[in-house]
Coordinates of C-alpha atoms in Angstrom, one line a residue:
M10 CA -78.7 143.5 -152.4
S11 CA -78.8 140.0 -150.4
K12 CA -81.2 137.3 -151.2
E13 CA -82.8 138.0 -148.0
E14 CA -83.2 141.6 -148.6
E15 CA -84.6 140.9 -152.1
N16 CA -87.2 138.6 -150.4
V17 CA -88.1 141.5 -148.0
G18 CA -88.7 144.0 -150.8
Q19 CA -91.0 141.3 -152.5
I20 CA -93.0 140.8 -149.4
A21 CA -93.6 144.6 -148.9
I22 CA -94.8 144.9 -152.4
N23 CA -97.1 142.1 -152.0
S24 CA -98.3 143.4 -148.9
E25 CA -99.7 146.8 -149.8
N26 CA -103.2 145.7 -149.7
A27 CA -102.8 144.3 -146.1
Q28 CA -101.3 147.6 -144.9
N29 CA -104.4 149.6 -146.5
G30 CA -106.7 147.5 -144.4
A31 CA -105.7 146.3 -140.8
S32 CA -103.1 148.2 -138.7
V33 CA -99.5 147.6 -139.3
N34 CA -96.5 147.6 -136.8
A35 CA -95.0 151.0 -136.9
R36 CA -91.6 149.4 -136.5
A37 CA -91.9 147.5 -140.0
V38 CA -93.1 150.5 -141.8
C39 CA -90.9 153.2 -143.5
N40 CA -91.7 156.8 -142.5
V41 CA -90.8 158.2 -145.8
C42 CA -92.6 155.9 -148.1
K43 CA -95.3 154.4 -145.7
R44 CA -95.0 151.0 -146.8
L45 CA -93.0 147.9 -145.3
F46 CA -89.3 148.3 -145.4
R47 CA -87.6 147.5 -148.4
E48 CA -83.7 147.1 -147.8
P49 CA -83.8 148.8 -144.6
K50 CA -80.4 151.1 -143.9
L51 CA -79.5 152.3 -140.5
L52 CA -78.5 156.1 -140.6
P53 CA -75.8 157.1 -138.2
C54 CA -78.5 159.1 -136.1
L55 CA -80.2 155.5 -135.5
H56 CA -83.2 155.9 -137.7
T57 CA -84.0 153.4 -140.3
F58 CA -85.4 153.9 -144.0
C59 CA -85.5 152.2 -147.4
S60 CA -82.2 152.3 -149.1
D61 CA -84.3 153.8 -152.1
C62 CA -85.9 156.3 -149.9
I63 CA -82.4 157.4 -148.7
S64 CA -81.1 157.5 -152.2
Q65 CA -84.2 160.1 -153.0
L66 CA -83.3 162.6 -150.1
E67 CA -82.2 165.8 -151.2
P68 CA -78.5 166.4 -150.6
F69 CA -77.9 168.9 -147.9
S70 CA -74.5 169.7 -148.6
R71 CA -71.4 168.0 -150.7
S72 CA -67.8 167.6 -149.1
P73 CA -64.7 167.8 -151.1
S74 CA -64.4 164.2 -150.6
S75 CA -67.5 163.3 -152.6
S76 CA -69.5 162.3 -149.5
V77 CA -73.1 163.7 -149.2
T78 CA -74.7 165.0 -146.5
V79 CA -78.6 164.6 -145.9
L80 CA -81.2 165.7 -143.3
C81 CA -82.8 162.7 -141.5
P82 CA -86.7 162.8 -142.2
D83 CA -87.3 162.1 -138.5
C84 CA -84.9 164.0 -136.6
D85 CA -83.6 166.8 -139.0
S86 CA -80.0 165.9 -138.0
E87 CA -77.2 166.0 -140.6
V88 CA -76.1 162.6 -141.3
D89 CA -73.2 161.9 -143.7
L90 CA -73.5 158.9 -146.2
P91 CA -71.0 156.8 -147.1
T92 CA -69.2 157.2 -150.6
A93 CA -70.7 154.0 -151.6
G94 CA -74.2 155.6 -151.3
P95 CA -76.8 154.0 -149.2
S96 CA -75.5 150.6 -149.8
G97 CA -72.7 151.4 -147.6
L98 CA -74.9 151.7 -144.6
S99 CA -75.7 149.1 -141.9
T100 CA -78.6 146.9 -142.5
D101 CA -81.3 147.1 -139.9
H102 CA -81.6 143.3 -139.1
L103 CA -84.2 144.2 -136.3
A104 CA -86.2 145.9 -139.0
L105 CA -86.1 143.0 -141.2
D106 CA -87.2 141.0 -138.3
E107 CA -90.4 143.2 -137.8
V108 CA -91.2 142.7 -141.7
F109 CA -91.4 139.2 -141.4
L110 CA -93.3 138.9 -138.1
E111 CA -95.9 141.3 -139.7
M112 CA -96.0 139.2 -142.7
L113 CA -96.8 136.3 -140.3
V114 CA -99.8 138.2 -138.9
T115 CA -101.4 139.1 -141.9
D116 CA -104.5 137.5 -143.2
G117 CA -104.1 135.1 -146.2
P118 CA -101.5 132.7 -147.0
L119 CA -98.1 133.4 -148.0
P120 CA -96.9 132.6 -151.3
C121 CA -94.1 130.1 -151.6
D122 CA -90.7 131.9 -152.5
L123 CA -89.4 128.8 -154.9
C124 CA -92.3 127.7 -157.0
G125 CA -94.6 130.8 -156.4
E126 CA -97.5 128.4 -156.6
G127 CA -98.2 126.6 -153.4
A128 CA -98.9 128.2 -150.1
A129 CA -96.0 128.6 -147.8
E130 CA -96.0 126.3 -144.8
S131 CA -92.3 126.4 -143.6
R132 CA -89.4 128.8 -143.5
C133 CA -85.6 128.1 -144.1
E134 CA -83.9 130.3 -141.4
I135 CA -80.7 130.1 -143.3
C136 CA -82.0 131.0 -146.9
A137 CA -84.6 133.5 -145.2
I138 CA -87.4 132.0 -147.6
N139 CA -90.8 130.5 -147.3
L140 CA -91.4 127.1 -148.7
C141 CA -94.6 125.1 -149.5
E142 CA -94.8 121.7 -148.6
F143 CA -93.3 120.1 -152.1
C144 CA -90.5 122.6 -152.0
C145 CA -89.7 122.1 -148.2
Q146 CA -89.3 118.4 -148.8
A147 CA -87.1 119.1 -151.9
H148 CA -85.0 121.6 -149.7
R149 CA -84.4 118.8 -147.2
R150 CA -83.3 116.3 -149.8
Q151 CA -80.5 118.6 -151.4
K152 CA -77.1 118.0 -150.0
R153 CA -76.4 121.6 -149.8
T154 CA -79.2 122.7 -148.0
A155 CA -80.0 119.3 -145.9
S156 CA -78.4 120.9 -142.6
H157 CA -80.5 124.0 -142.7
S158 CA -82.8 124.8 -140.1
V159 CA -86.4 124.9 -141.2
Q160 CA -89.2 125.8 -139.0
A161 CA -92.9 125.9 -139.5
L162 CA -94.7 129.2 -140.0
H163 CA -97.4 128.5 -137.3
E164 CA -94.4 128.1 -134.8
L165 CA -92.8 131.2 -135.9
K166 CA -96.0 133.2 -135.5
S167 CA -96.7 131.6 -132.0
R168 CA -93.1 132.5 -130.6
G169 CA -93.7 136.2 -131.8
R170 CA -90.1 136.7 -133.0
L171 CA -87.8 135.1 -135.7
C172 CA -84.6 133.4 -134.6
R173 CA -82.6 133.6 -138.1
P174 CA -79.1 133.9 -138.6
V175 CA -77.3 137.1 -140.3
L176 CA -75.7 136.1 -143.4
C177 CA -72.7 137.6 -145.0
S178 CA -73.2 140.0 -147.9
L179 CA -69.9 138.9 -149.6
H180 CA -70.6 135.2 -149.3
P181 CA -74.3 134.3 -149.5
G182 CA -75.3 131.2 -147.5
Q183 CA -72.3 132.0 -144.9
E184 CA -73.4 132.8 -141.3
L185 CA -71.7 136.0 -139.5
R186 CA -70.2 133.4 -136.7
L187 CA -66.7 135.3 -136.1
F188 CA -66.0 138.9 -135.1
C189 CA -62.8 140.6 -136.4
E190 CA -61.0 142.4 -133.6
P191 CA -58.7 144.7 -135.7
C192 CA -61.5 145.6 -138.3
D193 CA -64.3 145.8 -135.7
L194 CA -66.7 143.7 -137.8
P195 CA -68.6 140.5 -137.7
V196 CA -67.3 138.0 -140.6
C197 CA -68.2 134.7 -141.8
L198 CA -65.7 131.9 -141.9
E199 CA -64.7 132.3 -145.5
C200 CA -64.2 136.3 -144.9
A201 CA -62.0 135.2 -141.7
A202 CA -60.1 132.6 -144.2
T203 CA -59.3 135.2 -146.9
L204 CA -60.0 138.8 -146.3
H205 CA -59.1 138.9 -142.7
R206 CA -56.7 135.8 -142.6
D207 CA -54.0 137.7 -140.8
H208 CA -56.4 139.4 -138.4
H209 CA -57.5 138.0 -134.8
C210 CA -61.0 136.6 -135.1
C211 CA -62.7 134.9 -132.2
P212 CA -66.4 133.5 -132.1
T213 CA -69.1 136.2 -131.7
R214 CA -70.3 134.5 -128.4
D215 CA -66.9 135.1 -126.9
V216 CA -67.1 138.8 -127.5
I217 CA -70.6 139.8 -127.3
D218 CA -70.7 140.3 -123.6
R219 CA -67.8 142.9 -123.6
H220 CA -69.2 144.9 -126.3
G221 CA -72.8 144.8 -125.2
D222 CA -71.8 146.0 -121.7
H223 CA -70.2 149.0 -123.2
I224 CA -73.4 150.0 -125.1
R225 CA -75.5 149.0 -121.8
E226 CA -73.0 151.2 -119.8
L227 CA -73.5 154.1 -122.0
V228 CA -77.5 153.8 -121.9
S229 CA -77.7 153.2 -117.9
V230 CA -74.8 155.5 -116.5
H231 CA -75.1 158.4 -119.2
L232 CA -78.2 158.6 -121.3
R233 CA -80.7 157.4 -119.0
P234 CA -79.9 160.2 -116.4
R235 CA -80.0 162.6 -119.1
L236 CA -83.2 161.4 -120.5
E237 CA -84.7 161.9 -116.9
R238 CA -83.5 165.5 -116.6
L239 CA -84.8 166.4 -120.1
E240 CA -88.1 165.2 -119.0
E241 CA -87.9 167.2 -115.9
S242 CA -86.7 170.2 -117.7
L243 CA -89.5 170.1 -120.2
Q244 CA -91.9 169.5 -117.3
K245 CA -90.5 172.9 -116.0
V246 CA -91.3 174.6 -119.1
D247 CA -94.8 173.5 -118.9
E248 CA -95.3 174.9 -115.4
S249 CA -93.3 177.9 -116.4
Q250 CA -96.1 178.6 -119.1
E251 CA -98.7 177.8 -116.7
L252 CA -97.2 180.1 -114.3
L253 CA -96.7 182.8 -116.8
T254 CA -100.2 182.6 -118.1
S255 CA -101.7 183.0 -114.5
H256 CA -99.3 185.7 -113.6
V257 CA -100.3 187.7 -116.7
E258 CA -104.0 187.1 -115.8
E259 CA -103.4 188.4 -112.3
V260 CA -101.3 191.6 -113.4
A261 CA -104.0 192.3 -115.9
K262 CA -106.8 192.3 -113.6
E263 CA -104.5 194.7 -111.2
V264 CA -104.0 197.0 -114.0
R265 CA -107.6 197.2 -115.0
G266 CA -108.7 197.5 -111.6
F267 CA -106.2 200.4 -110.9
A268 CA -107.5 202.1 -114.1
R269 CA -111.1 202.0 -113.3
G270 CA -110.0 203.7 -110.0
Y271 CA -109.0 206.6 -111.7
A272 CA -110.9 209.1 -114.0
S273 CA -110.5 209.2 -117.8
A274 CA -107.1 211.1 -117.6
V275 CA -105.2 207.9 -116.6
E276 CA -107.0 205.8 -119.3
A277 CA -104.2 206.2 -121.8
H278 CA -101.6 205.2 -119.1
C279 CA -103.9 202.2 -118.4
L280 CA -103.5 201.1 -122.0
S281 CA -100.0 201.9 -122.2
L282 CA -99.4 199.6 -119.4
L283 CA -101.3 196.9 -121.2
R284 CA -99.3 197.0 -124.0
R285 CA -96.0 196.6 -122.5
L286 CA -97.4 193.8 -120.3
E287 CA -98.4 192.1 -123.7
E288 CA -94.9 192.8 -125.1
L289 CA -93.5 191.0 -122.1
H290 CA -95.9 188.3 -122.2
K291 CA -95.1 187.6 -126.1
Q292 CA -91.4 188.0 -125.1
R293 CA -91.4 185.2 -122.4
R294 CA -93.7 183.2 -124.2
N295 CA -91.6 183.0 -127.1
Q296 CA -88.4 182.2 -125.0
L297 CA -90.3 179.4 -123.4
Q298 CA -91.4 178.2 -126.7
L299 CA -88.0 178.2 -128.1
Q300 CA -86.8 176.2 -124.9
K301 CA -89.4 173.7 -125.2
A302 CA -88.7 173.1 -128.7
Q303 CA -85.4 172.7 -128.0
L304 CA -85.9 170.3 -125.0
R305 CA -88.5 168.3 -127.1
Q306 CA -86.1 167.7 -130.0
A307 CA -83.2 166.7 -127.5
L308 CA -85.6 164.5 -125.7
L309 CA -86.7 162.8 -129.1
D310 CA -82.9 162.3 -130.1
V311 CA -81.9 160.7 -126.7
R312 CA -85.1 158.8 -126.2
G313 CA -84.9 157.4 -129.9
G314 CA -80.9 156.4 -129.1
V315 CA -82.1 154.9 -125.8
E316 CA -85.1 152.8 -127.2
F317 CA -82.9 151.5 -130.3
A318 CA -79.9 150.4 -127.9
E319 CA -82.4 148.7 -125.4
R320 CA -84.2 146.8 -128.3
L321 CA -81.1 146.0 -130.0
L322 CA -79.8 144.5 -126.6
S323 CA -82.8 142.7 -125.7
C324 CA -84.0 141.5 -129.1
G325 CA -80.9 141.4 -131.3
S326 CA -78.8 138.3 -131.6
D327 CA -75.1 138.4 -131.0
A328 CA -74.2 139.2 -134.7
E329 CA -77.2 141.8 -134.9
I330 CA -75.6 143.7 -132.0
L331 CA -72.5 143.7 -133.6
S332 CA -73.5 144.5 -137.0
A333 CA -75.1 147.7 -135.4
K334 CA -72.6 148.3 -132.9
G335 CA -70.4 150.9 -134.5
V336 CA -73.3 153.3 -135.6
T337 CA -75.0 152.6 -132.3
L338 CA -71.8 153.7 -130.4
Q339 CA -71.1 156.4 -132.6
R340 CA -74.7 157.8 -132.0
L341 CA -74.8 157.1 -128.1
S342 CA -71.3 158.7 -127.5
T343 CA -71.8 162.3 -129.6
G344 CA -73.1 165.3 -127.9
D345 CA -72.9 166.9 -124.8
V346 CA -74.5 165.1 -122.0
N347 CA -75.2 168.3 -120.4
G348 CA -75.6 170.4 -123.3
Y349 CA -79.8 170.9 -122.9
P350 CA -81.0 174.3 -122.3
V351 CA -81.3 175.5 -118.7
V352 CA -84.9 176.5 -117.7
G353 CA -85.8 179.0 -114.8
I354 CA -88.8 179.7 -113.5
I355 CA -90.1 183.2 -114.5
H356 CA -91.1 185.7 -111.8
G357 CA -92.6 189.2 -111.4
K358 CA -89.7 191.3 -111.2
T359 CA -86.8 191.4 -113.8
A360 CA -83.4 193.0 -113.9
D361 CA -83.1 196.1 -115.2
P362 CA -79.5 196.5 -116.8
S363 CA -79.2 200.3 -116.3
K364 CA -79.6 199.5 -112.3
C365 CA -77.3 196.6 -112.3
I366 CA -73.7 197.1 -110.9
V367 CA -70.7 195.4 -110.7
E368 CA -68.3 195.5 -107.6
G369 CA -65.0 193.9 -106.6
E370 CA -61.3 194.4 -106.8
G371 CA -61.2 191.9 -109.7
L372 CA -62.7 194.3 -112.1
Q373 CA -59.7 196.7 -111.8
Q374 CA -56.6 194.7 -111.9
C375 CA -55.2 190.9 -111.6
S376 CA -51.7 189.2 -112.2
V377 CA -51.0 186.4 -114.8
G378 CA -51.6 183.1 -113.1
Q379 CA -53.6 184.5 -110.3
S380 CA -57.4 184.2 -109.9
G381 CA -59.7 187.5 -110.3
H382 CA -63.2 187.8 -108.8
F383 CA -66.0 190.2 -109.0
T384 CA -69.5 190.5 -108.4
L385 CA -72.7 191.4 -110.4
V386 CA -75.5 192.8 -108.4
C387 CA -79.0 192.6 -110.4
R388 CA -81.4 195.2 -109.5
D389 CA -85.1 196.0 -110.8
P390 CA -86.0 199.2 -112.4
G391 CA -86.8 200.7 -109.2
G392 CA -83.3 199.9 -108.1
D393 CA -84.2 197.2 -105.5
Q394 CA -81.8 194.1 -105.7
L395 CA -83.4 191.0 -107.2
T396 CA -84.3 187.9 -104.6
R397 CA -83.6 185.3 -107.2
G398 CA -81.6 184.3 -110.2
G399 CA -82.2 183.0 -113.4
E400 CA -81.2 186.3 -115.5
H401 CA -79.3 185.8 -118.9
V402 CA -75.9 187.2 -117.8
V403 CA -72.7 187.3 -120.4
V404 CA -69.1 188.5 -119.3
S405 CA -66.6 188.7 -122.1
I406 CA -63.1 189.8 -121.4
A407 CA -60.9 190.8 -124.2
H408 CA -57.3 192.3 -124.8
K409 CA -57.5 195.7 -126.1
E410 CA -54.2 195.4 -128.0
K411 CA -54.0 191.8 -129.0
R412 CA -56.9 190.5 -131.5
N413 CA -58.2 186.8 -130.5
C414 CA -57.0 187.0 -127.2
T415 CA -59.4 186.4 -124.5
I416 CA -59.9 185.3 -120.9
V417 CA -62.2 182.4 -120.2
T418 CA -64.7 183.2 -117.4
S419 CA -66.9 181.4 -115.1
V420 CA -70.5 182.8 -114.1
V421 CA -72.1 181.5 -110.8
D422 CA -75.7 182.3 -110.3
N423 CA -75.9 182.6 -106.5
S424 CA -80.1 182.7 -106.8
D425 CA -80.3 185.7 -104.8
G426 CA -79.8 188.3 -107.3
T427 CA -75.9 188.4 -107.5
Y428 CA -73.6 186.4 -109.9
S429 CA -70.0 185.6 -109.3
I430 CA -67.6 186.0 -111.7
S431 CA -63.9 184.6 -111.8
Y432 CA -61.3 184.2 -114.3
T433 CA -57.6 183.6 -114.7
P434 CA -55.4 185.4 -117.2
E435 CA -52.6 184.1 -119.1
E436 CA -51.1 187.2 -120.7
F437 CA -50.7 190.8 -119.1
G438 CA -52.0 193.9 -120.8
P439 CA -54.9 196.1 -120.8
Y440 CA -58.3 194.4 -121.0
S441 CA -61.8 195.4 -121.7
V442 CA -64.6 193.9 -119.6
W443 CA -68.2 193.5 -121.1
V444 CA -70.7 192.7 -118.6
C445 CA -74.4 192.3 -120.2
V446 CA -77.6 191.2 -118.7
K447 CA -80.4 190.3 -121.0
T448 CA -77.9 191.4 -124.0
Q449 CA -77.7 194.8 -122.7
H450 CA -74.5 196.5 -121.0
V451 CA -74.9 197.1 -117.4
K452 CA -73.9 200.5 -115.6
G453 CA -70.4 201.4 -116.5
S454 CA -69.8 198.4 -118.8
P455 CA -67.5 198.0 -121.0
F456 CA -64.8 198.4 -117.7
T457 CA -60.9 198.6 -117.8
L458 CA -59.1 195.8 -116.6
N459 CA -55.1 195.8 -116.1
I460 CA -53.5 192.4 -115.9
K461 CA -50.0 192.7 -114.4
R462 CA -46.8 190.3 -115.3
K463 CA -46.3 187.5 -112.7
L464 CA -43.2 188.5 -110.5
R465 CA -41.3 185.7 -109.2
R466 CA -39.2 186.5 -105.8
H467 CA -35.4 185.6 -106.5
S468 CA -33.5 184.2 -103.8
G469 CA -30.2 184.3 -105.4
T470 CA -27.4 186.9 -105.6
F471 CA -28.0 190.5 -107.0
H472 CA -24.7 191.8 -108.6
C473 CA -23.7 195.4 -109.4
C474 CA -23.4 195.0 -113.2
S475 CA -24.3 192.6 -116.1
F476 CA -20.5 191.7 -116.3
C477 CA -20.5 190.1 -112.6
S478 CA -23.9 188.8 -112.7
S479 CA -23.4 186.6 -116.1
G480 CA -19.4 185.5 -115.1
G481 CA -18.1 187.7 -118.0
S482 CA -20.7 186.7 -120.8
K483 CA -20.6 188.8 -123.8
E484 CA -24.5 188.3 -124.6
A485 CA -25.6 189.7 -121.5
H486 CA -27.5 192.9 -121.5
C487 CA -28.4 195.7 -119.2
G488 CA -31.2 198.1 -119.0
C489 CA -28.4 200.9 -118.4
P490 CA -27.0 202.4 -121.6
G491 CA -23.3 201.2 -120.2
T492 CA -20.9 199.5 -122.6
M493 CA -17.5 197.7 -122.1
P494 CA -14.7 197.0 -124.8
G495 CA -14.1 193.8 -126.4
G496 CA -17.5 193.1 -127.8
F497 CA -19.4 193.0 -124.6
K498 CA -23.1 194.1 -124.9
G499 CA -23.6 194.6 -121.3
C500 CA -21.9 197.0 -118.8
G501 CA -19.2 196.8 -116.4
H502 CA -18.6 198.6 -112.9
G503 CA -16.2 201.4 -113.9
H504 CA -16.2 201.2 -117.3
K505 CA -17.7 203.9 -120.0
G506 CA -21.4 204.6 -119.5
H507 CA -21.8 203.0 -116.1
P508 CA -23.6 205.1 -113.7
G509 CA -21.1 204.4 -111.0
K510 CA -23.9 203.0 -108.7
P511 CA -25.1 199.5 -108.1
H512 CA -28.1 198.7 -110.0
W513 CA -28.4 195.2 -109.2
S514 CA -28.2 193.3 -112.4
C515 CA -29.2 189.3 -112.2
C516 CA -29.4 186.0 -113.8
G517 CA -27.0 187.5 -116.5
S518 CA -29.9 189.2 -118.4
T519 CA -31.4 192.4 -119.1
V520 CA -32.8 194.1 -115.9
Q521 CA -36.1 195.8 -117.0
K522 CA -36.7 198.4 -114.5
S523 CA -35.1 201.7 -113.9
E524 CA -32.5 200.4 -111.6
C525 CA -30.0 203.4 -112.1
L526 CA -32.0 205.8 -110.1
P527 CA -30.2 207.5 -107.3
E528 CA -33.0 206.1 -104.5
S529 CA -32.0 204.6 -101.3
V530 CA -34.3 201.6 -102.0
L531 CA -34.2 199.8 -105.3
T532 CA -36.7 197.2 -106.7
A533 CA -34.9 195.4 -109.4
V534 CA -36.9 193.1 -112.1
C535 CA -34.9 191.1 -114.5
A536 CA -35.8 189.6 -118.0
R537 CA -36.9 186.2 -116.2
G538 CA -39.4 188.0 -113.9
H539 CA -37.4 188.1 -110.8
L540 CA -38.2 190.6 -108.2
K541 CA -36.3 191.8 -105.4
T542 CA -36.1 195.1 -103.1
V543 CA -32.7 195.7 -102.1
E544 CA -31.3 198.3 -99.5
L545 CA -28.5 200.5 -101.3

């Protein structure tokens, strides 16, 4: 623990009474212990807690490399701790600033960090300690600290922000003024002269624009638009809930009015409709609540990352930005930008899987390398086609004979009750096509799809036998049972077993189709996939 963090811990302990009275800046308080930060550490999810609080978190899992995974108390994300424990995490220097600023605005004088007797009037920004008048004079007279920047506490309080250096954890008193490019770390002069002697180190002011612009670009180009889309989706969920409640009330009124118009014989039917309506209401409400929870959590994650990055860029010094750059970029770069749930407004009529149909030639056959297409038409329980989209459609195409052999499908919602499905197979053979709406098979599902081999037209010469086509190669095969003396594996015209008819071998390899049939027109397919129809 550095001298600066020890002072913060002492200040946090002495300030408990102040926290119980007046309101405290939330950015200076740990959400676990509810006290001012003591040795604040930054988790990979960009949430800050005291080092002791992190060490007391219950391990979520352990890896063979002895690293521990814990759950963040704020966002429940799984984060991996370094093998060195919380001490190996990055120090949140912005949180340290907030703690010191909080102490400046609290009632009562601050004690001197050297003598502990006098009231502090100044602060050394290099040593990060508060000094009384006597200790301040002694601090200025000492040769080692005479050049340190000492500021009056009332000036710091009026400025509203501490302009303090970030000190090296390995060499106390040394400021992080350089940045090691190979190690991607800010270092002090002594570190550059020893541990990073052969590395390219440059002043932090020369690299801050490049690294800061990288973070700024992530926020403005990727995360800001995603934040807006998440907020819009969350608003749509709220609108869907309101529309659902309104629609349920309208349908309930219609059902009750219908029941009142008939005799007691239809009363049981009325109660049945109401129960079904309530089941649908609960089902849709649960779906929307789940979507809302997912969107809210995604919104909190993105907002937390954006706020931290913007505060780091606007409030952090060069060394502070570079110190937190690694964990910040890792957090801002992870996650699928478009991975938030898709929200659709729920309408009155929904699809009945038993009434939905699938049509299109691509549902029966296709060839390797070509795109197949078919269309799903969703219909309501009455058999009428829906006029809107938003249904949960799942399409799976799997090989019937080969395990783990599937075809990637693309499902496009046309917003008119139809869904266009396309695929591009890579292997031939029989496939099973599952088409499900709301986790239930549609009419006729699963279907059987036959994928044919891709045949390429051959513009070369077709020969009468494998001997001629291969130029006399002994290793050439043929689809007919013909053989030749001398160790040849293929056939030769006029030799034993040859049918006596041209059967059009090509490429010096096995002809796969029945090419020895006495037909006037022959289609030959060689082992390399060449195809040609030949007049005999």
